[in-house]
mmCIF file of C-alpha atoms in Angstrom:
data_model
loop_
_atom_site.group_PDB
_atom_site.id
_atom_site.type_symbol
_atom_site.label_atom_id
_atom_site.label_comp_id
_atom_site.label_asym_id
_atom_site.label_seq_id
_atom_site.Cartn_x
_atom_site.Cartn_y
_atom_site.Cartn_z
ATOM 1 C CA MET A 133 120.297 179.153 332.924
ATOM 2 C CA LYS A 134 118.769 176.161 331.209
ATOM 3 C CA SER A 135 116.185 176.799 328.558
ATOM 4 C CA HIS A 136 112.825 175.148 329.151
ATOM 5 C CA GLU A 137 111.647 175.696 325.586
ATOM 6 C CA GLY A 138 111.600 171.960 324.819
ATOM 7 C CA LEU A 139 109.545 171.238 327.906
ATOM 8 C CA VAL A 140 107.059 173.967 327.022
ATOM 9 C CA ARG A 141 106.736 172.642 323.472
ATOM 10 C CA LEU A 142 106.139 169.117 324.805
ATOM 11 C CA LYS A 143 103.469 170.304 327.249
ATOM 12 C CA LEU A 144 101.830 172.415 324.535
ATOM 13 C CA PHE A 145 101.731 169.369 322.255
ATOM 14 C CA GLN A 146 100.154 167.311 325.039
ATOM 15 C CA VAL A 147 97.481 169.965 325.636
ATOM 16 C CA LYS A 148 96.672 170.136 321.920
ATOM 17 C CA GLU A 149 96.458 166.340 321.749
ATOM 18 C CA LYS A 150 94.073 166.189 324.720
ATOM 19 C CA ARG A 151 91.870 168.839 323.115
ATOM 20 C CA ARG A 152 91.848 166.879 319.858
ATOM 21 C CA GLN A 153 90.814 163.734 321.724
ATOM 22 C CA LEU A 154 87.989 165.624 323.440
ATOM 23 C CA GLY A 155 86.796 166.869 320.071
ATOM 24 C CA GLN A 156 86.800 163.340 318.676
ATOM 25 C CA LEU A 157 84.815 162.056 321.652
ATOM 26 C CA ASP A 158 82.250 164.826 321.167
ATOM 27 C CA LEU A 159 81.947 163.982 317.473
ATOM 28 C CA MET A 160 81.498 160.283 318.186
ATOM 29 C CA MET A 161 78.855 160.937 320.832
ATOM 30 C CA GLY A 162 76.991 163.241 318.466
ATOM 31 C CA GLU A 163 77.123 160.677 315.680
ATOM 32 C CA PHE A 164 75.876 157.903 317.987
ATOM 33 C CA GLU A 165 73.022 160.117 319.204
ATOM 34 C CA ARG A 166 72.052 160.851 315.591
ATOM 35 C CA MET A 167 72.119 157.136 314.740
ATOM 36 C CA ALA A 168 69.990 156.321 317.810
ATOM 37 C CA ALA A 169 67.434 158.946 316.763
ATOM 38 C CA GLU A 170 67.266 157.409 313.273
ATOM 39 C CA LEU A 171 66.709 153.983 314.817
ATOM 40 C CA ASP A 172 63.900 155.414 316.972
ATOM 41 C CA THR A 173 62.235 156.703 313.817
ATOM 42 C CA GLN A 174 62.599 153.316 312.132
ATOM 43 C CA ILE A 175 61.224 151.515 315.187
ATOM 44 C CA LEU A 176 58.145 153.748 315.303
ATOM 45 C CA SER A 177 57.597 153.293 311.582
ATOM 46 C CA GLU A 178 57.854 149.515 311.849
ATOM 47 C CA GLU A 179 55.492 149.411 314.842
ATOM 48 C CA LYS A 180 53.019 151.594 312.992
ATOM 49 C CA LYS A 181 53.120 149.288 309.944
ATOM 50 C CA ALA A 182 52.567 146.207 312.090
ATOM 51 C CA GLY A 183 50.078 147.870 314.397
ATOM 52 C CA ILE A 184 51.840 146.305 317.399
ATOM 53 C CA THR A 185 53.734 148.356 319.982
ATOM 54 C CA ASP A 186 53.981 145.714 322.723
ATOM 55 C CA ILE A 187 57.526 144.323 322.521
ATOM 56 C CA THR A 188 56.452 141.137 324.331
ATOM 57 C CA HIS A 189 53.772 140.367 321.732
ATOM 58 C CA PHE A 190 54.604 137.233 319.680
ATOM 59 C CA ALA A 191 54.030 139.070 316.399
ATOM 60 C CA TYR A 192 56.140 142.142 317.255
ATOM 61 C CA PRO A 193 58.265 142.978 314.192
ATOM 62 C CA THR A 194 61.680 141.336 314.210
ATOM 63 C CA PHE A 195 63.241 144.380 312.565
ATOM 64 C CA ALA A 196 61.939 146.599 315.371
ATOM 65 C CA LYS A 197 63.411 144.231 317.986
ATOM 66 C CA ALA A 198 66.791 144.306 316.284
ATOM 67 C CA ALA A 199 66.650 148.092 315.889
ATOM 68 C CA ARG A 200 65.811 148.473 319.585
ATOM 69 C CA GLN A 201 68.817 146.338 320.499
ATOM 70 C CA ARG A 202 71.127 148.396 318.253
ATOM 71 C CA ARG A 203 69.739 151.624 319.737
ATOM 72 C CA ASP A 204 70.285 150.334 323.272
ATOM 73 C CA ASN A 205 73.836 149.359 322.360
ATOM 74 C CA LEU A 206 74.413 152.881 321.039
ATOM 75 C CA PHE A 207 73.135 154.355 324.312
ATOM 76 C CA ASP A 208 75.554 152.094 326.218
ATOM 77 C CA SER A 209 78.374 153.302 323.978
ATOM 78 C CA ILE A 210 77.380 156.928 324.557
ATOM 79 C CA ARG A 211 77.521 156.369 328.329
ATOM 80 C CA ASP A 212 80.987 154.837 327.962
ATOM 81 C CA LEU A 213 82.125 157.756 325.806
ATOM 82 C CA LYS A 214 80.837 160.223 328.407
ATOM 83 C CA ALA A 215 82.955 158.489 331.042
ATOM 84 C CA GLN A 216 85.953 158.645 328.699
ATOM 85 C CA LYS A 217 85.229 162.328 328.084
ATOM 86 C CA ASP A 218 85.180 163.042 331.817
ATOM 87 C CA ASP A 219 88.558 161.328 332.165
ATOM 88 C CA ALA A 220 89.913 163.209 329.147
ATOM 89 C CA GLU A 221 88.721 166.541 330.576
ATOM 90 C CA ALA A 222 90.528 165.795 333.831
ATOM 91 C CA ALA A 223 93.680 164.870 331.891
ATOM 92 C CA LEU A 224 93.374 168.092 329.868
ATOM 93 C CA ALA A 225 93.106 170.178 333.025
ATOM 94 C CA GLU A 226 96.191 168.445 334.391
ATOM 95 C CA SER A 227 98.098 168.996 331.140
ATOM 96 C CA GLU A 228 97.109 172.670 331.078
ATOM 97 C CA ALA A 229 98.374 173.066 334.644
ATOM 98 C CA GLU A 230 101.667 171.409 333.692
ATOM 99 C CA LEU A 231 101.950 173.697 330.667
ATOM 100 C CA ALA A 232 101.405 176.748 332.860
ATOM 101 C CA LYS A 233 104.152 175.551 335.223
ATOM 102 C CA ALA A 234 106.539 174.944 332.319
ATOM 103 C CA GLU A 235 105.805 178.391 330.871
ATOM 104 C CA ALA A 236 106.394 179.963 334.280
ATOM 105 C CA LEU A 237 109.736 178.135 334.541
ATOM 106 C CA GLU A 238 110.717 179.303 331.089
ATOM 107 C CA GLN A 239 109.882 182.910 331.917
ATOM 108 C CA ARG A 240 111.672 182.724 335.243
ATOM 109 C CA ASP A 241 114.809 181.080 333.868
ATOM 110 C CA GLY A 242 114.583 182.411 330.316
ATOM 111 C CA LYS A 243 116.885 184.875 328.657
ATOM 112 C CA PRO A 244 116.132 188.543 329.180
ATOM 113 C CA ARG A 245 114.312 190.181 326.329
ATOM 114 C CA ASP A 246 115.923 192.880 324.210
ATOM 115 C CA GLU A 247 113.705 195.504 325.841
ATOM 116 C CA GLU A 248 114.976 194.485 329.280
ATOM 117 C CA MET A 249 118.644 194.441 328.244
ATOM 118 C CA PRO A 250 120.575 197.670 328.858
ATOM 119 C CA VAL A 251 121.531 199.675 325.763
ATOM 120 C CA ALA A 252 125.265 199.178 326.371
ATOM 121 C CA ASP A 253 124.827 195.400 326.401
ATOM 122 C CA ARG A 254 122.878 195.509 323.151
ATOM 123 C CA ARG A 255 125.666 197.506 321.502
ATOM 124 C CA ALA A 256 128.231 194.960 322.707
ATOM 125 C CA MET A 257 126.174 192.163 321.156
ATOM 126 C CA ILE A 258 125.985 193.943 317.811
ATOM 127 C CA GLY A 259 129.671 194.156 317.419
#
């Protein structure tokens, strides 16, 4: 009977790594959303100072235009991160399934536990 302990450890590592990656993606998306909200606040403040909210107006504040572009870029990045997150969730589900298979193999082919071993066999092992 071959031990599948190494395979189980590898699959467990892969599952933990996928979960870590998902956590990082969530953190990045949250940070980008926070930054976009701050830019929205700055844009509104700048428009209020200038008294111009029409972005096509010739005197629209340059800072507000640049902030809008940065905010839009952040929203694009958030969309990309969501797609990456969806892919990572699918990979995590696949890794979890592989881990379950490896654990099932280990249990099927693994050594019997002390509780399952007859008393006479345990005595023979002791000496």
